[in-house]
PDB file of C-alpha atoms in Angstrom:
ATOM      1  CA  UNK I   1     -80.892 -50.784  23.200  1.00  0.00           C
ATOM      2  CA  UNK I   2     -78.528 -52.635  25.435  1.00  0.00           C
ATOM      3  CA  UNK I   3     -78.179 -49.605  27.653  1.00  0.00           C
ATOM      4  CA  UNK I   4     -81.793 -49.394  28.616  1.00  0.00           C
ATOM      5  CA  UNK I   5     -81.099 -48.805  32.285  1.00  0.00           C
ATOM      6  CA  UNK I   6     -78.760 -45.932  31.624  1.00  0.00           C
ATOM      7  CA  UNK I   7     -80.073 -44.703  28.316  1.00  0.00           C
ATOM      8  CA  UNK I   8     -82.060 -41.845  29.733  1.00  0.00           C
ATOM      9  CA  UNK I   9     -80.860 -40.001  32.793  1.00  0.00           C
ATOM     10  CA  UNK I  10     -83.347 -39.866  35.593  1.00  0.00           C
ATOM     11  CA  UNK I  11     -82.578 -36.266  36.263  1.00  0.00           C
ATOM     12  CA  UNK I  12     -81.939 -33.882  33.455  1.00  0.00           C
ATOM     13  CA  UNK I  13     -80.495 -30.434  33.684  1.00  0.00           C
ATOM     14  CA  UNK I  14     -82.720 -27.426  33.274  1.00  0.00           C
ATOM     15  CA  UNK I  15     -85.018 -27.631  30.280  1.00  0.00           C
ATOM     16  CA  UNK I  16     -83.067 -25.036  28.427  1.00  0.00           C
ATOM     17  CA  UNK I  17     -82.477 -25.743  24.777  1.00  0.00           C
ATOM     18  CA  UNK I  18     -79.157 -23.916  25.111  1.00  0.00           C
ATOM     19  CA  UNK I  19     -77.947 -26.616  27.457  1.00  0.00           C
ATOM     20  CA  UNK I  20     -79.172 -29.426  25.285  1.00  0.00           C
ATOM     21  CA  UNK I  21     -76.785 -32.295  25.751  1.00  0.00           C
ATOM     22  CA  UNK I  22     -77.297 -34.541  22.753  1.00  0.00           C
ATOM     23  CA  UNK I  23     -73.619 -34.199  22.003  1.00  0.00           C
ATOM     24  CA  UNK I  24     -72.880 -35.796  25.333  1.00  0.00           C
ATOM     25  CA  UNK I  25     -74.905 -38.872  24.636  1.00  0.00           C
ATOM     26  CA  UNK I  26     -78.119 -38.573  26.629  1.00  0.00           C
ATOM     27  CA  UNK I  27     -80.309 -37.661  23.713  1.00  0.00           C
ATOM     28  CA  UNK I  28     -78.418 -39.918  21.329  1.00  0.00           C
ATOM     29  CA  UNK I  29     -79.208 -42.844  23.592  1.00  0.00           C
ATOM     30  CA  UNK I  30     -82.815 -41.753  23.611  1.00  0.00           C
ATOM     31  CA  UNK I  31     -82.837 -41.530  19.842  1.00  0.00           C
ATOM     32  CA  UNK I  32     -81.902 -45.208  19.641  1.00  0.00           C
ATOM     33  CA  UNK I  33     -85.030 -46.189  21.532  1.00  0.00           C
ATOM     34  CA  UNK I  34     -87.630 -43.931  20.023  1.00  0.00           C
ATOM     35  CA  UNK I  35     -89.270 -46.481  17.732  1.00  0.00           C
ATOM     36  CA  UNK I  36     -89.526 -48.984  20.558  1.00  0.00           C
ATOM     37  CA  UNK I  37     -91.050 -46.211  22.659  1.00  0.00           C
ATOM     38  CA  UNK I  38     -93.537 -45.272  19.950  1.00  0.00           C
ATOM     39  CA  UNK I  39     -94.448 -48.941  19.475  1.00  0.00           C
ATOM     40  CA  UNK I  40     -94.903 -49.379  23.224  1.00  0.00           C
ATOM     41  CA  UNK I  41     -92.297 -52.103  23.427  1.00  0.00           C
ATOM     42  CA  UNK I  42     -90.269 -50.775  26.341  1.00  0.00           C
ATOM     43  CA  UNK I  43     -90.635 -51.683  30.014  1.00  0.00           C
ATOM     44  CA  UNK I  44     -92.705 -49.239  32.006  1.00  0.00           C
ATOM     45  CA  UNK I  45     -89.766 -47.939  34.014  1.00  0.00           C
ATOM     46  CA  UNK I  46     -87.883 -47.027  30.827  1.00  0.00           C
ATOM     47  CA  UNK I  47     -90.989 -45.336  29.432  1.00  0.00           C
ATOM     48  CA  UNK I  48     -91.262 -43.329  32.621  1.00  0.00           C
ATOM     49  CA  UNK I  49     -87.656 -42.215  32.308  1.00  0.00           C
ATOM     50  CA  UNK I  50     -88.183 -41.242  28.705  1.00  0.00           C
ATOM     51  CA  UNK I  51     -91.290 -39.233  29.549  1.00  0.00           C
ATOM     52  CA  UNK I  52     -89.370 -37.471  32.289  1.00  0.00           C
ATOM     53  CA  UNK I  53     -86.599 -36.657  29.847  1.00  0.00           C
ATOM     54  CA  UNK I  54     -89.043 -35.400  27.237  1.00  0.00           C
ATOM     55  CA  UNK I  55     -90.585 -33.091  29.788  1.00  0.00           C
ATOM     56  CA  UNK I  56     -87.189 -31.585  30.457  1.00  0.00           C
ATOM     57  CA  UNK I  57     -85.785 -31.556  26.944  1.00  0.00           C
ATOM     58  CA  UNK I  58     -87.772 -29.558  24.371  1.00  0.00           C
ATOM     59  CA  UNK I  59     -85.585 -30.654  21.500  1.00  0.00           C
ATOM     60  CA  UNK I  60     -86.175 -34.337  22.135  1.00  0.00           C
ATOM     61  CA  UNK I  61     -89.863 -33.653  22.623  1.00  0.00           C
ATOM     62  CA  UNK I  62     -90.080 -32.041  19.202  1.00  0.00           C
ATOM     63  CA  UNK I  63     -87.959 -34.783  17.686  1.00  0.00           C
ATOM     64  CA  UNK I  64     -90.136 -37.606  18.956  1.00  0.00           C
ATOM     65  CA  UNK I  65     -93.269 -35.747  17.881  1.00  0.00           C
ATOM     66  CA  UNK I  66     -91.943 -35.485  14.342  1.00  0.00           C
ATOM     67  CA  UNK I  67     -91.011 -39.174  14.354  1.00  0.00           C
ATOM     68  CA  UNK I  68     -94.482 -40.064  15.606  1.00  0.00           C
ATOM     69  CA  UNK I  69     -95.972 -37.912  12.857  1.00  0.00           C
ATOM     70  CA  UNK I  70     -93.818 -39.735  10.327  1.00  0.00           C
ATOM     71  CA  UNK I  71     -95.132 -43.108  11.473  1.00  0.00           C
ATOM     72  CA  UNK I  72     -98.708 -41.813  11.438  1.00  0.00           C
ATOM     73  CA  UNK I  73     -98.350 -40.510   7.899  1.00  0.00           C
ATOM     74  CA  UNK I  74     -96.850 -43.799   6.728  1.00  0.00           C
ATOM     75  CA  UNK I  75     -99.728 -45.724   8.286  1.00  0.00           C
ATOM     76  CA  UNK I  76    -102.253 -43.587   6.450  1.00  0.00           C
ATOM     77  CA  UNK I  77    -100.457 -43.184   3.146  1.00  0.00           C
ATOM     78  CA  UNK I  78    -103.055 -43.915   0.481  1.00  0.00           C
ATOM     79  CA  UNK I  79    -102.478 -46.727  -1.993  1.00  0.00           C
ATOM     80  CA  UNK I  80    -104.042 -46.964  -5.447  1.00  0.00           C
ATOM     81  CA  UNK I  81    -106.309 -49.829  -6.389  1.00  0.00           C
ATOM     82  CA  UNK I  82    -106.544 -51.988  -9.467  1.00  0.00           C
ATOM     83  CA  UNK I  83    -109.505 -51.588 -11.761  1.00  0.00           C
ATOM     84  CA  UNK I  84    -111.590 -54.662 -12.499  1.00  0.00           C
ATOM     85  CA  UNK I  85    -110.256 -54.648 -16.070  1.00  0.00           C
ATOM     86  CA  UNK I  86    -106.689 -54.633 -14.804  1.00  0.00           C
ATOM     87  CA  UNK I  87    -107.456 -57.548 -12.483  1.00  0.00           C
ATOM     88  CA  UNK I  88    -108.893 -59.596 -15.331  1.00  0.00           C
ATOM     89  CA  UNK I  89    -106.045 -58.768 -17.721  1.00  0.00           C
ATOM     90  CA  UNK I  90    -103.403 -59.618 -15.161  1.00  0.00           C
ATOM     91  CA  UNK I  91    -105.044 -62.935 -14.327  1.00  0.00           C
ATOM     92  CA  UNK I  92    -105.071 -63.849 -17.995  1.00  0.00           C
ATOM     93  CA  UNK I  93    -101.423 -62.843 -18.401  1.00  0.00           C
ATOM     94  CA  UNK I  94    -100.402 -64.915 -15.384  1.00  0.00           C
ATOM     95  CA  UNK I  95    -102.203 -68.025 -16.599  1.00  0.00           C
ATOM     96  CA  UNK I  96    -100.815 -67.575 -20.121  1.00  0.00           C
ATOM     97  CA  UNK I  97     -97.307 -67.302 -18.709  1.00  0.00           C
ATOM     98  CA  UNK I  98     -97.860 -70.338 -16.486  1.00  0.00           C
ATOM     99  CA  UNK I  99     -99.061 -72.430 -19.400  1.00  0.00           C
ATOM    100  CA  UNK I 100     -96.164 -71.299 -21.564  1.00  0.00           C
ATOM    101  CA  UNK I 101     -93.576 -72.537 -19.066  1.00  0.00           C
TER     102      UNK I 101
ATOM    103  CA  UNK L   1     -93.686 -73.799   0.742  1.00  0.00           C
ATOM    104  CA  UNK L   2     -91.772 -77.064   0.827  1.00  0.00           C
ATOM    105  CA  UNK L   3     -92.679 -80.049  -1.278  1.00  0.00           C
ATOM    106  CA  UNK L   4     -95.008 -82.467   0.337  1.00  0.00           C
ATOM    107  CA  UNK L   5     -97.253 -85.330  -0.590  1.00  0.00           C
ATOM    108  CA  UNK L   6    -100.409 -84.129  -2.292  1.00  0.00           C
ATOM    109  CA  UNK L   7    -103.405 -84.245   0.032  1.00  0.00           C
ATOM    110  CA  UNK L   8    -105.930 -84.672  -2.737  1.00  0.00           C
ATOM    111  CA  UNK L   9    -106.215 -87.583  -5.126  1.00  0.00           C
ATOM    112  CA  UNK L  10    -103.839 -87.171  -8.055  1.00  0.00           C
ATOM    113  CA  UNK L  11    -106.379 -87.954 -10.738  1.00  0.00           C
ATOM    114  CA  UNK L  12    -107.491 -84.349 -11.311  1.00  0.00           C
ATOM    115  CA  UNK L  13    -104.555 -82.072 -10.529  1.00  0.00           C
ATOM    116  CA  UNK L  14    -105.153 -79.896 -13.567  1.00  0.00           C
ATOM    117  CA  UNK L  15    -108.666 -79.088 -12.358  1.00  0.00           C
ATOM    118  CA  UNK L  16    -107.734 -78.497  -8.751  1.00  0.00           C
ATOM    119  CA  UNK L  17    -104.971 -75.959  -9.285  1.00  0.00           C
ATOM    120  CA  UNK L  18    -106.833 -73.469 -11.477  1.00  0.00           C
ATOM    121  CA  UNK L  19    -109.756 -73.414  -9.055  1.00  0.00           C
ATOM    122  CA  UNK L  20    -107.469 -72.889  -6.118  1.00  0.00           C
ATOM    123  CA  UNK L  21    -105.478 -70.349  -8.026  1.00  0.00           C
ATOM    124  CA  UNK L  22    -108.564 -68.360  -8.934  1.00  0.00           C
ATOM    125  CA  UNK L  23    -109.587 -68.247  -5.310  1.00  0.00           C
ATOM    126  CA  UNK L  24    -106.096 -67.269  -4.255  1.00  0.00           C
ATOM    127  CA  UNK L  25    -105.933 -64.574  -6.902  1.00  0.00           C
ATOM    128  CA  UNK L  26    -109.403 -63.207  -6.213  1.00  0.00           C
ATOM    129  CA  UNK L  27    -108.830 -62.996  -2.463  1.00  0.00           C
ATOM    130  CA  UNK L  28    -105.315 -61.572  -2.494  1.00  0.00           C
ATOM    131  CA  UNK L  29    -104.600 -59.656  -5.683  1.00  0.00           C
ATOM    132  CA  UNK L  30    -105.612 -56.321  -4.188  1.00  0.00           C
ATOM    133  CA  UNK L  31    -103.479 -56.939  -1.120  1.00  0.00           C
ATOM    134  CA  UNK L  32    -100.426 -57.851  -3.165  1.00  0.00           C
ATOM    135  CA  UNK L  33    -100.925 -54.976  -5.601  1.00  0.00           C
ATOM    136  CA  UNK L  34    -101.085 -52.536  -2.720  1.00  0.00           C
ATOM    137  CA  UNK L  35     -97.889 -54.003  -1.280  1.00  0.00           C
ATOM    138  CA  UNK L  36     -96.200 -54.001  -4.675  1.00  0.00           C
ATOM    139  CA  UNK L  37     -97.164 -50.404  -5.334  1.00  0.00           C
ATOM    140  CA  UNK L  38     -95.838 -49.322  -1.976  1.00  0.00           C
ATOM    141  CA  UNK L  39     -92.561 -51.105  -2.693  1.00  0.00           C
ATOM    142  CA  UNK L  40     -92.171 -49.991  -6.301  1.00  0.00           C
ATOM    143  CA  UNK L  41     -93.691 -46.529  -6.085  1.00  0.00           C
ATOM    144  CA  UNK L  42     -95.426 -46.696  -9.453  1.00  0.00           C
ATOM    145  CA  UNK L  43     -98.083 -48.714 -11.228  1.00  0.00           C
ATOM    146  CA  UNK L  44     -96.315 -50.529 -14.059  1.00  0.00           C
ATOM    147  CA  UNK L  45     -93.537 -51.978 -11.917  1.00  0.00           C
ATOM    148  CA  UNK L  46     -96.145 -52.893  -9.323  1.00  0.00           C
ATOM    149  CA  UNK L  47     -98.183 -54.804 -11.913  1.00  0.00           C
ATOM    150  CA  UNK L  48     -95.053 -56.627 -13.083  1.00  0.00           C
ATOM    151  CA  UNK L  49     -94.359 -57.599  -9.505  1.00  0.00           C
ATOM    152  CA  UNK L  50     -97.924 -58.785  -8.936  1.00  0.00           C
ATOM    153  CA  UNK L  51     -97.766 -60.948 -12.050  1.00  0.00           C
ATOM    154  CA  UNK L  52     -94.420 -62.424 -11.069  1.00  0.00           C
ATOM    155  CA  UNK L  53     -95.727 -63.088  -7.562  1.00  0.00           C
ATOM    156  CA  UNK L  54     -98.847 -64.906  -8.672  1.00  0.00           C
ATOM    157  CA  UNK L  55     -96.996 -66.779 -11.368  1.00  0.00           C
ATOM    158  CA  UNK L  56     -94.630 -68.101  -8.719  1.00  0.00           C
ATOM    159  CA  UNK L  57     -97.563 -68.781  -6.421  1.00  0.00           C
ATOM    160  CA  UNK L  58     -99.367 -70.696  -9.164  1.00  0.00           C
ATOM    161  CA  UNK L  59     -96.336 -72.875  -9.666  1.00  0.00           C
ATOM    162  CA  UNK L  60     -95.824 -73.378  -5.949  1.00  0.00           C
ATOM    163  CA  UNK L  61     -99.453 -73.757  -4.936  1.00  0.00           C
ATOM    164  CA  UNK L  62     -99.424 -77.541  -4.861  1.00  0.00           C
ATOM    165  CA  UNK L  63     -96.461 -77.418  -2.481  1.00  0.00           C
ATOM    166  CA  UNK L  64     -97.908 -74.854  -0.096  1.00  0.00           C
ATOM    167  CA  UNK L  65     -98.363 -76.665   3.217  1.00  0.00           C
ATOM    168  CA  UNK L  66    -100.344 -74.033   5.007  1.00  0.00           C
ATOM    169  CA  UNK L  67     -97.761 -73.605   7.765  1.00  0.00           C
ATOM    170  CA  UNK L  68     -97.903 -69.857   7.316  1.00  0.00           C
ATOM    171  CA  UNK L  69    -100.917 -67.706   6.530  1.00  0.00           C
ATOM    172  CA  UNK L  70    -101.564 -67.483   2.815  1.00  0.00           C
ATOM    173  CA  UNK L  71    -101.002 -63.730   2.922  1.00  0.00           C
ATOM    174  CA  UNK L  72     -97.623 -64.229   4.621  1.00  0.00           C
ATOM    175  CA  UNK L  73     -96.683 -66.761   1.968  1.00  0.00           C
ATOM    176  CA  UNK L  74     -97.624 -64.314  -0.799  1.00  0.00           C
ATOM    177  CA  UNK L  75     -95.834 -61.398   0.869  1.00  0.00           C
ATOM    178  CA  UNK L  76     -92.739 -63.591   1.013  1.00  0.00           C
ATOM    179  CA  UNK L  77     -92.973 -64.534  -2.657  1.00  0.00           C
ATOM    180  CA  UNK L  78     -93.536 -60.886  -3.613  1.00  0.00           C
ATOM    181  CA  UNK L  79     -90.606 -59.680  -1.515  1.00  0.00           C
ATOM    182  CA  UNK L  80     -88.234 -62.198  -3.069  1.00  0.00           C
ATOM    183  CA  UNK L  81     -89.523 -61.433  -6.543  1.00  0.00           C
ATOM    184  CA  UNK L  82     -89.008 -57.730  -5.902  1.00  0.00           C
ATOM    185  CA  UNK L  83     -85.385 -58.331  -4.952  1.00  0.00           C
ATOM    186  CA  UNK L  84     -84.813 -60.468  -8.062  1.00  0.00           C
ATOM    187  CA  UNK L  85     -86.460 -57.967 -10.371  1.00  0.00           C
ATOM    188  CA  UNK L  86     -84.473 -55.058  -8.982  1.00  0.00           C
ATOM    189  CA  UNK L  87     -81.246 -56.983  -9.402  1.00  0.00           C
ATOM    190  CA  UNK L  88     -82.120 -57.617 -13.033  1.00  0.00           C
ATOM    191  CA  UNK L  89     -82.795 -53.948 -13.567  1.00  0.00           C
ATOM    192  CA  UNK L  90     -79.600 -53.024 -11.783  1.00  0.00           C
ATOM    193  CA  UNK L  91     -81.498 -50.850  -9.390  1.00  0.00           C
ATOM    194  CA  UNK L  92     -80.029 -48.545  -6.844  1.00  0.00           C
ATOM    195  CA  UNK L  93     -77.057 -49.939  -4.925  1.00  0.00           C
ATOM    196  CA  UNK L  94     -77.939 -50.950  -1.429  1.00  0.00           C
ATOM    197  CA  UNK L  95     -76.304 -49.054   1.355  1.00  0.00           C
ATOM    198  CA  UNK L  96     -76.502 -49.279   5.090  1.00  0.00           C
ATOM    199  CA  UNK L  97     -78.115 -46.597   7.200  1.00  0.00           C
ATOM    200  CA  UNK L  98     -76.293 -45.936  10.437  1.00  0.00           C
ATOM    201  CA  UNK L  99     -77.987 -44.423  13.449  1.00  0.00           C
ATOM    202  CA  UNK L 100     -75.214 -41.875  13.731  1.00  0.00           C
ATOM    203  CA  UNK L 101     -76.215 -40.203  10.496  1.00  0.00           C
ATOM    204  CA  UNK L 102     -79.595 -39.359  12.016  1.00  0.00           C
ATOM    205  CA  UNK L 103     -78.199 -37.620  15.061  1.00  0.00           C
ATOM    206  CA  UNK L 104     -78.998 -33.953  14.589  1.00  0.00           C
ATOM    207  CA  UNK L 105     -75.878 -31.851  14.510  1.00  0.00           C
ATOM    208  CA  UNK L 106     -77.567 -28.578  15.232  1.00  0.00           C
ATOM    209  CA  UNK L 107     -80.408 -27.439  17.372  1.00  0.00           C
ATOM    210  CA  UNK L 108     -82.327 -26.276  14.335  1.00  0.00           C
ATOM    211  CA  UNK L 109     -82.027 -29.712  12.800  1.00  0.00           C
ATOM    212  CA  UNK L 110     -83.205 -31.302  16.007  1.00  0.00           C
ATOM    213  CA  UNK L 111     -86.309 -29.176  16.074  1.00  0.00           C
ATOM    214  CA  UNK L 112     -87.433 -29.561  12.475  1.00  0.00           C
ATOM    215  CA  UNK L 113     -91.095 -30.345  12.406  1.00  0.00           C
ATOM    216  CA  UNK L 114     -93.662 -32.041  10.266  1.00  0.00           C
ATOM    217  CA  UNK L 115     -96.771 -29.880  10.122  1.00  0.00           C
ATOM    218  CA  UNK L 116     -99.657 -32.141  10.995  1.00  0.00           C
ATOM    219  CA  UNK L 117    -100.576 -30.866  14.445  1.00  0.00           C
ATOM    220  CA  UNK L 118    -104.313 -30.454  14.776  1.00  0.00           C
ATOM    221  CA  UNK L 119    -105.079 -32.416  11.624  1.00  0.00           C
ATOM    222  CA  UNK L 120    -106.090 -35.979  11.073  1.00  0.00           C
ATOM    223  CA  UNK L 121    -103.559 -37.948   9.005  1.00  0.00           C
ATOM    224  CA  UNK L 122    -106.022 -38.000   6.134  1.00  0.00           C
ATOM    225  CA  UNK L 123    -106.363 -34.221   6.248  1.00  0.00           C
ATOM    226  CA  UNK L 124    -102.610 -33.781   6.456  1.00  0.00           C
ATOM    227  CA  UNK L 125    -102.073 -36.022   3.446  1.00  0.00           C
ATOM    228  CA  UNK L 126    -104.383 -33.845   1.380  1.00  0.00           C
ATOM    229  CA  UNK L 127    -101.435 -31.491   1.280  1.00  0.00           C
ATOM    230  CA  UNK L 128     -99.897 -32.408  -2.067  1.00  0.00           C
ATOM    231  CA  UNK L 129     -96.466 -31.178  -1.079  1.00  0.00           C
ATOM    232  CA  UNK L 130     -96.431 -33.308   2.044  1.00  0.00           C
ATOM    233  CA  UNK L 131     -97.768 -36.342   0.204  1.00  0.00           C
ATOM    234  CA  UNK L 132     -95.149 -36.047  -2.519  1.00  0.00           C
ATOM    235  CA  UNK L 133     -92.409 -35.558   0.045  1.00  0.00           C
ATOM    236  CA  UNK L 134     -93.531 -38.731   1.809  1.00  0.00           C
ATOM    237  CA  UNK L 135     -93.590 -40.686  -1.454  1.00  0.00           C
ATOM    238  CA  UNK L 136     -90.147 -39.442  -2.412  1.00  0.00           C
ATOM    239  CA  UNK L 137     -88.694 -40.157   1.011  1.00  0.00           C
ATOM    240  CA  UNK L 138     -89.943 -43.737   0.894  1.00  0.00           C
ATOM    241  CA  UNK L 139     -88.701 -44.106  -2.680  1.00  0.00           C
ATOM    242  CA  UNK L 140     -85.236 -42.937  -1.610  1.00  0.00           C
ATOM    243  CA  UNK L 141     -84.983 -45.519   1.142  1.00  0.00           C
ATOM    244  CA  UNK L 142     -82.620 -48.402   0.393  1.00  0.00           C
ATOM    245  CA  UNK L 143     -84.786 -51.383  -0.477  1.00  0.00           C
ATOM    246  CA  UNK L 144     -84.264 -53.499   2.614  1.00  0.00           C
ATOM    247  CA  UNK L 145     -85.258 -50.593   4.843  1.00  0.00           C
ATOM    248  CA  UNK L 146     -88.192 -49.690   2.641  1.00  0.00           C
ATOM    249  CA  UNK L 147     -89.444 -53.268   2.776  1.00  0.00           C
ATOM    250  CA  UNK L 148     -89.385 -53.286   6.574  1.00  0.00           C
ATOM    251  CA  UNK L 149     -91.169 -49.929   6.730  1.00  0.00           C
ATOM    252  CA  UNK L 150     -93.825 -50.916   4.203  1.00  0.00           C
ATOM    253  CA  UNK L 151     -94.565 -54.270   5.814  1.00  0.00           C
ATOM    254  CA  UNK L 152     -94.643 -52.958   9.375  1.00  0.00           C
ATOM    255  CA  UNK L 153     -96.035 -49.437   9.163  1.00  0.00           C
ATOM    256  CA  UNK L 154     -98.132 -49.600   6.014  1.00  0.00           C
ATOM    257  CA  UNK L 155     -99.239 -53.211   5.755  1.00  0.00           C
ATOM    258  CA  UNK L 156     -99.584 -53.346   9.530  1.00  0.00           C
ATOM    259  CA  UNK L 157     -97.811 -56.659  10.085  1.00  0.00           C
ATOM    260  CA  UNK L 158     -96.130 -57.612  13.344  1.00  0.00           C
ATOM    261  CA  UNK L 159     -92.352 -57.556  13.627  1.00  0.00           C
ATOM    262  CA  UNK L 160     -92.467 -61.349  13.839  1.00  0.00           C
ATOM    263  CA  UNK L 161     -94.395 -61.633  10.572  1.00  0.00           C
ATOM    264  CA  UNK L 162     -92.058 -59.182   8.883  1.00  0.00           C
ATOM    265  CA  UNK L 163     -89.148 -61.282  10.100  1.00  0.00           C
ATOM    266  CA  UNK L 164     -90.695 -64.407   8.592  1.00  0.00           C
ATOM    267  CA  UNK L 165     -91.167 -62.648   5.276  1.00  0.00           C
ATOM    268  CA  UNK L 166     -87.734 -61.043   5.150  1.00  0.00           C
ATOM    269  CA  UNK L 167     -85.835 -63.945   6.709  1.00  0.00           C
ATOM    270  CA  UNK L 168     -84.721 -61.861   9.689  1.00  0.00           C
ATOM    271  CA  UNK L 169     -85.072 -62.075  13.431  1.00  0.00           C
ATOM    272  CA  UNK L 170     -87.314 -59.557  15.183  1.00  0.00           C
ATOM    273  CA  UNK L 171     -84.392 -57.547  16.477  1.00  0.00           C
ATOM    274  CA  UNK L 172     -83.068 -57.019  12.956  1.00  0.00           C
ATOM    275  CA  UNK L 173     -86.541 -56.064  11.728  1.00  0.00           C
ATOM    276  CA  UNK L 174     -86.895 -53.452  14.463  1.00  0.00           C
ATOM    277  CA  UNK L 175     -83.453 -52.078  13.758  1.00  0.00           C
ATOM    278  CA  UNK L 176     -84.226 -51.648  10.072  1.00  0.00           C
ATOM    279  CA  UNK L 177     -87.627 -50.188  10.819  1.00  0.00           C
ATOM    280  CA  UNK L 178     -86.175 -47.634  13.210  1.00  0.00           C
ATOM    281  CA  UNK L 179     -83.574 -46.482  10.707  1.00  0.00           C
ATOM    282  CA  UNK L 180     -86.199 -46.314   7.986  1.00  0.00           C
ATOM    283  CA  UNK L 181     -88.468 -44.143  10.132  1.00  0.00           C
ATOM    284  CA  UNK L 182     -85.585 -41.841  11.054  1.00  0.00           C
ATOM    285  CA  UNK L 183     -84.668 -41.536   7.374  1.00  0.00           C
ATOM    286  CA  UNK L 184     -88.198 -40.618   6.334  1.00  0.00           C
ATOM    287  CA  UNK L 185     -88.555 -38.247   9.274  1.00  0.00           C
ATOM    288  CA  UNK L 186     -85.369 -36.439   8.274  1.00  0.00           C
ATOM    289  CA  UNK L 187     -86.410 -36.244   4.620  1.00  0.00           C
ATOM    290  CA  UNK L 188     -89.843 -34.903   5.506  1.00  0.00           C
ATOM    291  CA  UNK L 189     -88.748 -32.367   8.054  1.00  0.00           C
ATOM    292  CA  UNK L 190     -85.814 -31.174   5.959  1.00  0.00           C
ATOM    293  CA  UNK L 191     -88.225 -30.192   3.206  1.00  0.00           C
ATOM    294  CA  UNK L 192     -89.445 -27.363   5.392  1.00  0.00           C
ATOM    295  CA  UNK L 193     -93.095 -27.949   4.543  1.00  0.00           C
ATOM    296  CA  UNK L 194     -95.137 -25.468   6.481  1.00  0.00           C
ATOM    297  CA  UNK L 195     -98.726 -25.075   7.459  1.00  0.00           C
ATOM    298  CA  UNK L 196    -100.755 -23.401   4.777  1.00  0.00           C
ATOM    299  CA  UNK L 197    -103.831 -21.291   4.791  1.00  0.00           C
ATOM    300  CA  UNK L 198    -105.706 -23.225   2.158  1.00  0.00           C
ATOM    301  CA  UNK L 199    -106.999 -25.953   4.422  1.00  0.00           C
ATOM    302  CA  UNK L 200    -110.450 -25.698   2.976  1.00  0.00           C
ATOM    303  CA  UNK L 201    -109.051 -26.581  -0.401  1.00  0.00           C
ATOM    304  CA  UNK L 202    -106.956 -29.431   0.910  1.00  0.00           C
ATOM    305  CA  UNK L 203    -103.909 -27.728   2.390  1.00  0.00           C
ATOM    306  CA  UNK L 204    -102.832 -27.364   5.978  1.00  0.00           C
ATOM    307  CA  UNK L 205    -104.243 -24.758   8.216  1.00  0.00           C
ATOM    308  CA  UNK L 206    -101.933 -22.338   9.915  1.00  0.00           C
TER     309      UNK L 206
END
């Protein structure tokens, strides 16, 4: 995150997956910022650089899509609810425990 | 949450607390159960955590100064209770997640996908395999990362609120959240769940 200015190169090589350069650090630097990008916490110039990189780097584009999907699924993961009987029983148990202490 | 002089006359403390507690319980038990279930992953542990949370809240209610939102106060109590309960049960050892471990080492790994394109999240989560994979991935997360993910991405709190609850600064919250998301993403995509043809019966369309 401290390398925001240099994290994503302004000009990428050809968008060929065979020349993908994550081993050389460009995409690794991008990976560090993806949550901040998804959460819209980055300055506009950094976002622009990231979008430019994504347009030129299919692997990173797929990667960020899968991370975005992960966040979306987490946000919509269903949670079970208590029944009214469970609510009543738990309240009683809590008050019993409180009075016993 | 710190002790302070009671604001109400001391002559009827026994009457005041149960009334306040009932209101607190009625208004927040569903919220805290949902949080507890997301942290614990199953119902019985979640109920234990809810009871421990409200028991602590009952005992601390007279000292609650209202500096934080009530829900933040309860989230904090629940989070601390969760940590204590897991220690007692000698739960999974905590380990750190480093960013390096999420760097794909092959192109195929980089391009692993989660098959929800063209579906709403609700439709995607009708896929039992995907739903179970998500549950298991979250369950596998070390607790401190799971807590950040649950509070931020599932409970929808701000990074600042999560920091208040977990006793962290925002930067640390975001760092944990990012690692947690990368962990879940890797777990989900590595399962190789594919689009299915049984969308009409709840699966994913191809």
